[in-house]
JSON list of C-alpha atoms in Angstrom, two decimals:
[
{"chain": "A", "resi": 1, "resn": "MET", "atom": "CA", "xyz": [189.84, 68.59, 227.49]},
{"chain": "A", "resi": 2, "resn": "THR", "atom": "CA", "xyz": [187.20, 71.62, 228.07]},
{"chain": "A", "resi": 3, "resn": "ARG", "atom": "CA", "xyz": [183.36, 70.36, 228.32]},
{"chain": "A", "resi": 4, "resn": "PRO", "atom": "CA", "xyz": [181.80, 71.75, 225.27]},
{"chain": "A", "resi": 5, "resn": "HIS", "atom": "CA", "xyz": [178.42, 72.46, 225.17]},
{"chain": "A", "resi": 6, "resn": "ILE", "atom": "CA", "xyz": [176.62, 70.60, 221.89]},
{"chain": "A", "resi": 7, "resn": "ALA", "atom": "CA", "xyz": [173.23, 71.14, 221.29]},
{"chain": "A", "resi": 8, "resn": "VAL", "atom": "CA", "xyz": [170.72, 68.48, 220.31]},
{"chain": "A", "resi": 9, "resn": "LEU", "atom": "CA", "xyz": [168.32, 69.23, 217.99]},
{"chain": "A", "resi": 10, "resn": "ASP", "atom": "CA", "xyz": [165.03, 68.41, 219.63]},
{"chain": "A", "resi": 11, "resn": "TYR", "atom": "CA", "xyz": [162.01, 69.42, 216.66]},
{"chain": "A", "resi": 12, "resn": "GLY", "atom": "CA", "xyz": [159.74, 66.60, 218.46]},
{"chain": "A", "resi": 13, "resn": "ILE", "atom": "CA", "xyz": [160.68, 63.17, 216.48]},
{"chain": "A", "resi": 14, "resn": "GLY", "atom": "CA", "xyz": [161.06, 59.96, 218.48]},
{"chain": "A", "resi": 15, "resn": "ASN", "atom": "CA", "xyz": [163.66, 59.72, 221.83]},
{"chain": "A", "resi": 16, "resn": "LEU", "atom": "CA", "xyz": [166.18, 62.07, 221.33]},
{"chain": "A", "resi": 17, "resn": "ARG", "atom": "CA", "xyz": [167.33, 61.60, 224.96]},
{"chain": "A", "resi": 18, "resn": "SER", "atom": "CA", "xyz": [169.51, 58.51, 224.33]},
{"chain": "A", "resi": 19, "resn": "ALA", "atom": "CA", "xyz": [172.04, 60.31, 222.49]},
{"chain": "A", "resi": 20, "resn": "GLN", "atom": "CA", "xyz": [171.73, 63.43, 224.80]},
{"chain": "A", "resi": 21, "resn": "LYS", "atom": "CA", "xyz": [172.49, 61.61, 227.08]},
{"chain": "A", "resi": 22, "resn": "ALA", "atom": "CA", "xyz": [175.32, 59.41, 225.60]},
{"chain": "A", "resi": 23, "resn": "LEU", "atom": "CA", "xyz": [177.25, 63.01, 224.85]},
{"chain": "A", "resi": 24, "resn": "GLU", "atom": "CA", "xyz": [176.82, 63.71, 228.37]},
{"chain": "A", "resi": 25, "resn": "HIS", "atom": "CA", "xyz": [178.68, 59.91, 229.09]},
{"chain": "A", "resi": 26, "resn": "ALA", "atom": "CA", "xyz": [181.66, 61.19, 226.63]},
{"chain": "A", "resi": 27, "resn": "GLY", "atom": "CA", "xyz": [181.98, 64.59, 228.56]},
{"chain": "A", "resi": 28, "resn": "ALA", "atom": "CA", "xyz": [180.02, 67.32, 227.04]},
{"chain": "A", "resi": 29, "resn": "ARG", "atom": "CA", "xyz": [177.18, 69.94, 228.19]},
{"chain": "A", "resi": 30, "resn": "ALA", "atom": "CA", "xyz": [174.69, 67.90, 225.99]},
{"chain": "A", "resi": 31, "resn": "GLU", "atom": "CA", "xyz": [171.40, 70.17, 225.94]},
{"chain": "A", "resi": 32, "resn": "LEU", "atom": "CA", "xyz": [168.34, 68.85, 224.15]},
{"chain": "A", "resi": 33, "resn": "THR", "atom": "CA", "xyz": [167.31, 71.78, 222.63]},
{"chain": "A", "resi": 34, "resn": "SER", "atom": "CA", "xyz": [164.33, 73.19, 220.55]},
{"chain": "A", "resi": 35, "resn": "ASP", "atom": "CA", "xyz": [165.74, 77.40, 220.54]},
{"chain": "A", "resi": 36, "resn": "GLY", "atom": "CA", "xyz": [167.66, 78.03, 217.77]},
{"chain": "A", "resi": 37, "resn": "ALA", "atom": "CA", "xyz": [169.52, 81.01, 219.56]},
{"chain": "A", "resi": 38, "resn": "VAL", "atom": "CA", "xyz": [170.47, 77.60, 222.08]},
{"chain": "A", "resi": 39, "resn": "ALA", "atom": "CA", "xyz": [171.86, 76.22, 219.25]},
{"chain": "A", "resi": 40, "resn": "ARG", "atom": "CA", "xyz": [174.02, 79.15, 217.24]},
{"chain": "A", "resi": 41, "resn": "ASP", "atom": "CA", "xyz": [174.96, 79.97, 220.93]},
{"chain": "A", "resi": 42, "resn": "ALA", "atom": "CA", "xyz": [176.78, 75.98, 220.82]},
{"chain": "A", "resi": 43, "resn": "ASP", "atom": "CA", "xyz": [179.84, 74.90, 220.38]},
{"chain": "A", "resi": 44, "resn": "ALA", "atom": "CA", "xyz": [178.48, 71.70, 218.44]},
{"chain": "A", "resi": 45, "resn": "VAL", "atom": "CA", "xyz": [175.19, 70.59, 217.15]},
{"chain": "A", "resi": 46, "resn": "VAL", "atom": "CA", "xyz": [174.06, 67.24, 216.73]},
{"chain": "A", "resi": 47, "resn": "LEU", "atom": "CA", "xyz": [170.80, 65.95, 214.26]},
{"chain": "A", "resi": 48, "resn": "PRO", "atom": "CA", "xyz": [169.66, 62.82, 215.66]},
{"chain": "A", "resi": 49, "resn": "GLY", "atom": "CA", "xyz": [166.61, 60.82, 213.78]},
{"chain": "A", "resi": 50, "resn": "VAL", "atom": "CA", "xyz": [164.15, 58.41, 213.99]},
{"chain": "A", "resi": 51, "resn": "GLY", "atom": "CA", "xyz": [161.23, 57.48, 211.73]},
{"chain": "A", "resi": 52, "resn": "ALA", "atom": "CA", "xyz": [160.24, 58.11, 207.92]},
{"chain": "A", "resi": 53, "resn": "PHE", "atom": "CA", "xyz": [162.22, 61.13, 206.59]},
{"chain": "A", "resi": 54, "resn": "GLY", "atom": "CA", "xyz": [159.66, 63.07, 205.07]},
{"chain": "A", "resi": 55, "resn": "ALA", "atom": "CA", "xyz": [157.72, 63.76, 208.74]},
{"chain": "A", "resi": 56, "resn": "CYS", "atom": "CA", "xyz": [161.16, 64.04, 210.08]},
{"chain": "A", "resi": 57, "resn": "MET", "atom": "CA", "xyz": [161.41, 66.97, 207.03]},
{"chain": "A", "resi": 58, "resn": "ASP", "atom": "CA", "xyz": [158.46, 68.60, 207.88]},
{"chain": "A", "resi": 59, "resn": "ALA", "atom": "CA", "xyz": [159.31, 68.59, 211.67]},
{"chain": "A", "resi": 60, "resn": "LEU", "atom": "CA", "xyz": [162.27, 70.07, 211.58]},
{"chain": "A", "resi": 61, "resn": "ARG", "atom": "CA", "xyz": [160.22, 72.79, 209.14]},
{"chain": "A", "resi": 62, "resn": "ALA", "atom": "CA", "xyz": [158.18, 73.46, 211.16]},
{"chain": "A", "resi": 63, "resn": "ASN", "atom": "CA", "xyz": [160.17, 73.55, 214.59]},
{"chain": "A", "resi": 64, "resn": "GLY", "atom": "CA", "xyz": [162.47, 76.53, 212.79]},
{"chain": "A", "resi": 65, "resn": "LEU", "atom": "CA", "xyz": [165.02, 74.69, 212.80]},
{"chain": "A", "resi": 66, "resn": "GLU", "atom": "CA", "xyz": [166.41, 73.66, 209.52]},
{"chain": "A", "resi": 67, "resn": "GLN", "atom": "CA", "xyz": [167.71, 77.83, 208.79]},
{"chain": "A", "resi": 68, "resn": "VAL", "atom": "CA", "xyz": [169.86, 76.17, 211.98]},
{"chain": "A", "resi": 69, "resn": "VAL", "atom": "CA", "xyz": [171.10, 73.11, 210.16]},
{"chain": "A", "resi": 70, "resn": "HIS", "atom": "CA", "xyz": [172.52, 75.39, 207.71]},
{"chain": "A", "resi": 71, "resn": "ASP", "atom": "CA", "xyz": [173.68, 78.19, 209.66]},
{"chain": "A", "resi": 72, "resn": "ALA", "atom": "CA", "xyz": [175.44, 75.43, 212.11]},
{"chain": "A", "resi": 73, "resn": "VAL", "atom": "CA", "xyz": [177.25, 74.03, 209.01]},
{"chain": "A", "resi": 74, "resn": "ALA", "atom": "CA", "xyz": [178.06, 77.30, 207.06]},
{"chain": "A", "resi": 75, "resn": "GLY", "atom": "CA", "xyz": [179.72, 78.26, 210.67]},
{"chain": "A", "resi": 76, "resn": "GLY", "atom": "CA", "xyz": [182.12, 75.32, 210.80]},
{"chain": "A", "resi": 77, "resn": "ARG", "atom": "CA", "xyz": [181.18, 74.08, 213.88]},
{"chain": "A", "resi": 78, "resn": "PRO", "atom": "CA", "xyz": [181.71, 70.69, 214.08]},
{"chain": "A", "resi": 79, "resn": "PHE", "atom": "CA", "xyz": [178.26, 68.93, 213.66]},
{"chain": "A", "resi": 80, "resn": "LEU", "atom": "CA", "xyz": [177.12, 65.38, 214.07]},
{"chain": "A", "resi": 81, "resn": "GLY", "atom": "CA", "xyz": [174.20, 63.43, 212.05]},
{"chain": "A", "resi": 82, "resn": "ILE", "atom": "CA", "xyz": [172.63, 60.42, 213.52]},
{"chain": "A", "resi": 83, "resn": "CYS", "atom": "CA", "xyz": [170.55, 57.52, 211.67]},
{"chain": "A", "resi": 84, "resn": "VAL", "atom": "CA", "xyz": [167.77, 59.43, 209.76]},
{"chain": "A", "resi": 85, "resn": "GLY", "atom": "CA", "xyz": [169.14, 62.64, 211.08]},
{"chain": "A", "resi": 86, "resn": "MET", "atom": "CA", "xyz": [172.47, 61.77, 208.86]},
{"chain": "A", "resi": 87, "resn": "GLN", "atom": "CA", "xyz": [169.70, 61.17, 205.93]},
{"chain": "A", "resi": 88, "resn": "MET", "atom": "CA", "xyz": [168.11, 64.52, 206.28]},
{"chain": "A", "resi": 89, "resn": "LEU", "atom": "CA", "xyz": [171.24, 65.49, 205.46]},
{"chain": "A", "resi": 90, "resn": "PHE", "atom": "CA", "xyz": [171.36, 64.27, 201.84]},
{"chain": "A", "resi": 91, "resn": "ASP", "atom": "CA", "xyz": [168.91, 66.05, 199.04]},
{"chain": "A", "resi": 92, "resn": "SER", "atom": "CA", "xyz": [166.60, 63.91, 198.69]},
{"chain": "A", "resi": 93, "resn": "SER", "atom": "CA", "xyz": [165.21, 60.06, 199.58]},
{"chain": "A", "resi": 94, "resn": "GLU", "atom": "CA", "xyz": [163.31, 57.55, 197.63]},
{"chain": "A", "resi": 95, "resn": "GLU", "atom": "CA", "xyz": [161.69, 56.79, 201.38]},
{"chain": "A", "resi": 96, "resn": "ASP", "atom": "CA", "xyz": [159.21, 60.42, 200.34]},
{"chain": "A", "resi": 97, "resn": "PRO", "atom": "CA", "xyz": [160.20, 61.52, 196.21]},
{"chain": "A", "resi": 98, "resn": "GLY", "atom": "CA", "xyz": [158.10, 63.71, 197.23]},
{"chain": "A", "resi": 99, "resn": "ALA", "atom": "CA", "xyz": [159.87, 65.45, 199.76]},
{"chain": "A", "resi": 100, "resn": "ARG", "atom": "CA", "xyz": [162.88, 67.64, 200.00]},
{"chain": "A", "resi": 101, "resn": "GLY", "atom": "CA", "xyz": [165.78, 67.44, 202.04]},
{"chain": "A", "resi": 102, "resn": "LEU", "atom": "CA", "xyz": [168.38, 69.63, 203.73]},
{"chain": "A", "resi": 103, "resn": "GLY", "atom": "CA", "xyz": [171.02, 69.50, 200.79]},
{"chain": "A", "resi": 104, "resn": "VAL", "atom": "CA", "xyz": [173.93, 69.64, 202.66]},
{"chain": "A", "resi": 105, "resn": "ILE", "atom": "CA", "xyz": [175.59, 65.92, 201.15]},
{"chain": "A", "resi": 106, "resn": "PRO", "atom": "CA", "xyz": [174.84, 66.10, 197.96]},
{"chain": "A", "resi": 107, "resn": "GLY", "atom": "CA", "xyz": [173.17, 62.76, 196.61]},
{"chain": "A", "resi": 108, "resn": "VAL", "atom": "CA", "xyz": [170.07, 60.72, 197.48]},
{"chain": "A", "resi": 109, "resn": "VAL", "atom": "CA", "xyz": [169.49, 58.53, 200.20]},
{"chain": "A", "resi": 110, "resn": "LYS", "atom": "CA", "xyz": [168.27, 54.73, 198.52]},
{"chain": "A", "resi": 111, "resn": "TRP", "atom": "CA", "xyz": [166.90, 51.21, 199.79]},
{"chain": "A", "resi": 112, "resn": "VAL", "atom": "CA", "xyz": [169.13, 48.81, 200.60]},
{"chain": "A", "resi": 113, "resn": "PRO", "atom": "CA", "xyz": [169.00, 46.04, 197.79]},
{"chain": "A", "resi": 114, "resn": "ALA", "atom": "CA", "xyz": [166.66, 43.16, 197.44]},
{"chain": "A", "resi": 115, "resn": "GLY", "atom": "CA", "xyz": [167.61, 39.91, 198.83]},
{"chain": "A", "resi": 116, "resn": "VAL", "atom": "CA", "xyz": [168.15, 40.06, 202.38]},
{"chain": "A", "resi": 117, "resn": "PRO", "atom": "CA", "xyz": [165.85, 41.60, 205.14]},
{"chain": "A", "resi": 118, "resn": "ARG", "atom": "CA", "xyz": [164.80, 45.03, 205.88]},
{"chain": "A", "resi": 119, "resn": "PRO", "atom": "CA", "xyz": [165.78, 46.83, 207.95]},
{"chain": "A", "resi": 120, "resn": "GLN", "atom": "CA", "xyz": [169.03, 44.99, 209.22]},
{"chain": "A", "resi": 121, "resn": "MET", "atom": "CA", "xyz": [168.50, 45.17, 212.70]},
{"chain": "A", "resi": 122, "resn": "GLN", "atom": "CA", "xyz": [171.78, 43.95, 213.89]},
{"chain": "A", "resi": 123, "resn": "TRP", "atom": "CA", "xyz": [175.70, 44.91, 214.79]},
{"chain": "A", "resi": 124, "resn": "ASN", "atom": "CA", "xyz": [177.77, 45.20, 212.03]},
{"chain": "A", "resi": 125, "resn": "LYS", "atom": "CA", "xyz": [181.41, 46.08, 211.01]},
{"chain": "A", "resi": 126, "resn": "LEU", "atom": "CA", "xyz": [182.41, 48.40, 209.74]},
{"chain": "A", "resi": 127, "resn": "THR", "atom": "CA", "xyz": [185.21, 48.89, 206.77]},
{"chain": "A", "resi": 128, "resn": "LEU", "atom": "CA", "xyz": [186.31, 52.19, 207.03]},
{"chain": "A", "resi": 129, "resn": "CYS", "atom": "CA", "xyz": [187.14, 54.16, 203.47]},
{"chain": "A", "resi": 130, "resn": "THR", "atom": "CA", "xyz": [189.10, 57.13, 205.91]},
{"chain": "A", "resi": 131, "resn": "ASP", "atom": "CA", "xyz": [191.56, 58.16, 208.57]},
{"chain": "A", "resi": 132, "resn": "ASP", "atom": "CA", "xyz": [189.00, 60.16, 209.74]},
{"chain": "A", "resi": 133, "resn": "PRO", "atom": "CA", "xyz": [189.26, 61.97, 213.56]},
{"chain": "A", "resi": 134, "resn": "MET", "atom": "CA", "xyz": [185.75, 60.44, 214.71]},
{"chain": "A", "resi": 135, "resn": "PHE", "atom": "CA", "xyz": [186.97, 56.94, 213.80]},
{"chain": "A", "resi": 136, "resn": "GLU", "atom": "CA", "xyz": [190.77, 57.76, 216.03]},
{"chain": "A", "resi": 137, "resn": "GLY", "atom": "CA", "xyz": [190.75, 54.86, 218.76]},
{"chain": "A", "resi": 138, "resn": "LEU", "atom": "CA", "xyz": [188.22, 52.76, 217.43]},
{"chain": "A", "resi": 139, "resn": "GLY", "atom": "CA", "xyz": [190.68, 49.78, 215.64]},
{"chain": "A", "resi": 140, "resn": "ASP", "atom": "CA", "xyz": [190.92, 48.95, 212.22]},
{"chain": "A", "resi": 141, "resn": "ASP", "atom": "CA", "xyz": [187.09, 46.99, 212.09]},
{"chain": "A", "resi": 142, "resn": "PRO", "atom": "CA", "xyz": [184.85, 48.40, 215.10]},
{"chain": "A", "resi": 143, "resn": "TRP", "atom": "CA", "xyz": [181.71, 46.50, 215.03]},
{"chain": "A", "resi": 144, "resn": "MET", "atom": "CA", "xyz": [178.36, 49.60, 215.49]},
{"chain": "A", "resi": 145, "resn": "TYR", "atom": "CA", "xyz": [174.30, 48.50, 215.64]},
{"chain": "A", "resi": 146, "resn": "PHE", "atom": "CA", "xyz": [171.67, 49.35, 212.99]},
{"chain": "A", "resi": 147, "resn": "VAL", "atom": "CA", "xyz": [168.59, 49.42, 212.44]},
{"chain": "A", "resi": 148, "resn": "HIS", "atom": "CA", "xyz": [167.89, 50.73, 208.59]},
{"chain": "A", "resi": 149, "resn": "SER", "atom": "CA", "xyz": [166.19, 50.37, 205.61]},
{"chain": "A", "resi": 150, "resn": "LEU", "atom": "CA", "xyz": [167.66, 52.72, 203.32]},
{"chain": "A", "resi": 151, "resn": "HIS", "atom": "CA", "xyz": [171.48, 54.14, 203.14]},
{"chain": "A", "resi": 152, "resn": "GLY", "atom": "CA", "xyz": [173.15, 57.63, 201.09]},
{"chain": "A", "resi": 153, "resn": "VAL", "atom": "CA", "xyz": [174.10, 57.36, 198.01]},
{"chain": "A", "resi": 154, "resn": "PRO", "atom": "CA", "xyz": [176.58, 60.80, 197.93]},
{"chain": "A", "resi": 155, "resn": "GLU", "atom": "CA", "xyz": [177.28, 62.10, 194.39]},
{"chain": "A", "resi": 156, "resn": "ASP", "atom": "CA", "xyz": [180.72, 62.63, 195.75]},
{"chain": "A", "resi": 157, "resn": "GLU", "atom": "CA", "xyz": [182.13, 59.08, 196.04]},
{"chain": "A", "resi": 158, "resn": "SER", "atom": "CA", "xyz": [184.49, 60.62, 198.55]},
{"chain": "A", "resi": 159, "resn": "ASP", "atom": "CA", "xyz": [182.27, 61.56, 201.37]},
{"chain": "A", "resi": 160, "resn": "VAL", "atom": "CA", "xyz": [181.92, 58.15, 201.93]},
{"chain": "A", "resi": 161, "resn": "ALA", "atom": "CA", "xyz": [184.12, 57.46, 205.34]},
{"chain": "A", "resi": 162, "resn": "ALA", "atom": "CA", "xyz": [182.76, 54.14, 206.32]},
{"chain": "A", "resi": 163, "resn": "THR", "atom": "CA", "xyz": [180.62, 51.27, 204.57]},
{"chain": "A", "resi": 164, "resn": "VAL", "atom": "CA", "xyz": [179.11, 47.70, 205.70]},
{"chain": "A", "resi": 165, "resn": "ARG", "atom": "CA", "xyz": [177.98, 44.05, 203.59]},
{"chain": "A", "resi": 166, "resn": "TYR", "atom": "CA", "xyz": [174.70, 43.44, 203.81]},
{"chain": "A", "resi": 167, "resn": "GLY", "atom": "CA", "xyz": [173.59, 42.05, 200.67]},
{"chain": "A", "resi": 168, "resn": "SER", "atom": "CA", "xyz": [175.94, 44.77, 198.68]},
{"chain": "A", "resi": 169, "resn": "THR", "atom": "CA", "xyz": [178.18, 46.97, 200.01]},
{"chain": "A", "resi": 170, "resn": "LEU", "atom": "CA", "xyz": [176.80, 50.00, 201.99]},
{"chain": "A", "resi": 171, "resn": "ASN", "atom": "CA", "xyz": [177.87, 53.46, 202.89]},
{"chain": "A", "resi": 172, "resn": "VAL", "atom": "CA", "xyz": [176.94, 53.87, 206.08]},
{"chain": "A", "resi": 173, "resn": "ALA", "atom": "CA", "xyz": [179.13, 56.88, 207.41]},
{"chain": "A", "resi": 174, "resn": "PHE", "atom": "CA", "xyz": [180.14, 60.35, 205.52]},
{"chain": "A", "resi": 175, "resn": "ARG", "atom": "CA", "xyz": [182.52, 63.28, 206.18]},
{"chain": "A", "resi": 176, "resn": "ARG", "atom": "CA", "xyz": [181.88, 66.48, 204.20]},
{"chain": "A", "resi": 177, "resn": "ARG", "atom": "CA", "xyz": [184.02, 68.98, 205.70]},
{"chain": "A", "resi": 178, "resn": "ASN", "atom": "CA", "xyz": [182.68, 70.01, 209.31]},
{"chain": "A", "resi": 179, "resn": "VAL", "atom": "CA", "xyz": [180.16, 67.84, 208.93]},
{"chain": "A", "resi": 180, "resn": "PHE", "atom": "CA", "xyz": [179.71, 63.71, 210.19]},
{"chain": "A", "resi": 181, "resn": "ALA", "atom": "CA", "xyz": [176.78, 61.71, 209.98]},
{"chain": "A", "resi": 182, "resn": "THR", "atom": "CA", "xyz": [176.55, 57.75, 210.31]},
{"chain": "A", "resi": 183, "resn": "GLN", "atom": "CA", "xyz": [173.00, 55.32, 209.27]},
{"chain": "A", "resi": 184, "resn": "PHE", "atom": "CA", "xyz": [174.79, 53.52, 212.65]},
{"chain": "A", "resi": 185, "resn": "HIS", "atom": "CA", "xyz": [173.83, 54.10, 216.46]},
{"chain": "A", "resi": 186, "resn": "PRO", "atom": "CA", "xyz": [176.78, 55.05, 218.19]},
{"chain": "A", "resi": 187, "resn": "GLU", "atom": "CA", "xyz": [174.63, 56.11, 221.32]},
{"chain": "A", "resi": 188, "resn": "LYS", "atom": "CA", "xyz": [173.28, 52.20, 220.54]},
{"chain": "A", "resi": 189, "resn": "SER", "atom": "CA", "xyz": [176.77, 50.84, 219.86]},
{"chain": "A", "resi": 190, "resn": "ALA", "atom": "CA", "xyz": [178.43, 49.89, 222.94]},
{"chain": "A", "resi": 191, "resn": "SER", "atom": "CA", "xyz": [182.39, 51.27, 223.81]},
{"chain": "A", "resi": 192, "resn": "ALA", "atom": "CA", "xyz": [182.77, 51.64, 219.96]},
{"chain": "A", "resi": 193, "resn": "GLY", "atom": "CA", "xyz": [179.68, 53.72, 220.00]},
{"chain": "A", "resi": 194, "resn": "LEU", "atom": "CA", "xyz": [180.98, 55.80, 223.18]},
{"chain": "A", "resi": 195, "resn": "ALA", "atom": "CA", "xyz": [184.65, 55.63, 221.58]},
{"chain": "A", "resi": 196, "resn": "LEU", "atom": "CA", "xyz": [183.23, 57.64, 218.32]},
{"chain": "A", "resi": 197, "resn": "LEU", "atom": "CA", "xyz": [181.29, 60.28, 220.07]},
{"chain": "A", "resi": 198, "resn": "GLY", "atom": "CA", "xyz": [183.67, 61.10, 222.77]},
{"chain": "A", "resi": 199, "resn": "ASN", "atom": "CA", "xyz": [185.67, 62.01, 219.57]},
{"chain": "A", "resi": 200, "resn": "PHE", "atom": "CA", "xyz": [183.02, 64.23, 218.70]},
{"chain": "A", "resi": 201, "resn": "VAL", "atom": "CA", "xyz": [182.95, 65.54, 221.85]},
{"chain": "A", "resi": 202, "resn": "LYS", "atom": "CA", "xyz": [187.61, 66.66, 221.22]},
{"chain": "A", "resi": 203, "resn": "VAL", "atom": "CA", "xyz": [186.59, 68.18, 218.17]},
{"chain": "A", "resi": 204, "resn": "ALA", "atom": "CA", "xyz": [184.15, 70.17, 219.52]},
{"chain": "A", "resi": 205, "resn": "SER", "atom": "CA", "xyz": [186.15, 71.24, 222.86]},
{"chain": "A", "resi": 206, "resn": "ARG", "atom": "CA", "xyz": [189.16, 72.34, 220.45]}
]
């Protein structure tokens, strides 16, 4: 397998280096970059994120990277959104009702329903909804690490790739054509998370 060049978009929000380092461990030549030209030349693109939806969208736009995301998605390159990076792919979020998302996955990011602590800050077991290449070798019920208070609700239920039980059923992974996105942190999810990132690296190397 060749070592694919994966651009991890750096728009000045939080610690994004952990995702880069995990992708390198999984076999990629991962580059943390805010340079649109570098991202456009990469084999695959990753959009991480921590913090608030609106602030992350503002930062992405201020760094001139919104169109880079749309170009990567439209061009069919493998694309991975992680945590708030996943949420940004939706149209909007209840966290910041006035903020406009990227609209890659039609739908809304909604608060985790009342009755359980927010955020969910724990390991939780995925229920896989699809036979997605990103889940290859993970087993039937992989455990991943979560820190979140919201979850994505797409217009098309077939976009949901995995769910968890946390008070109710929450959507936590999504597939829409060349785009895969996770609410959980694969870079913090030990062997299962690294296996998932390894699968992304395999897809990017094709």
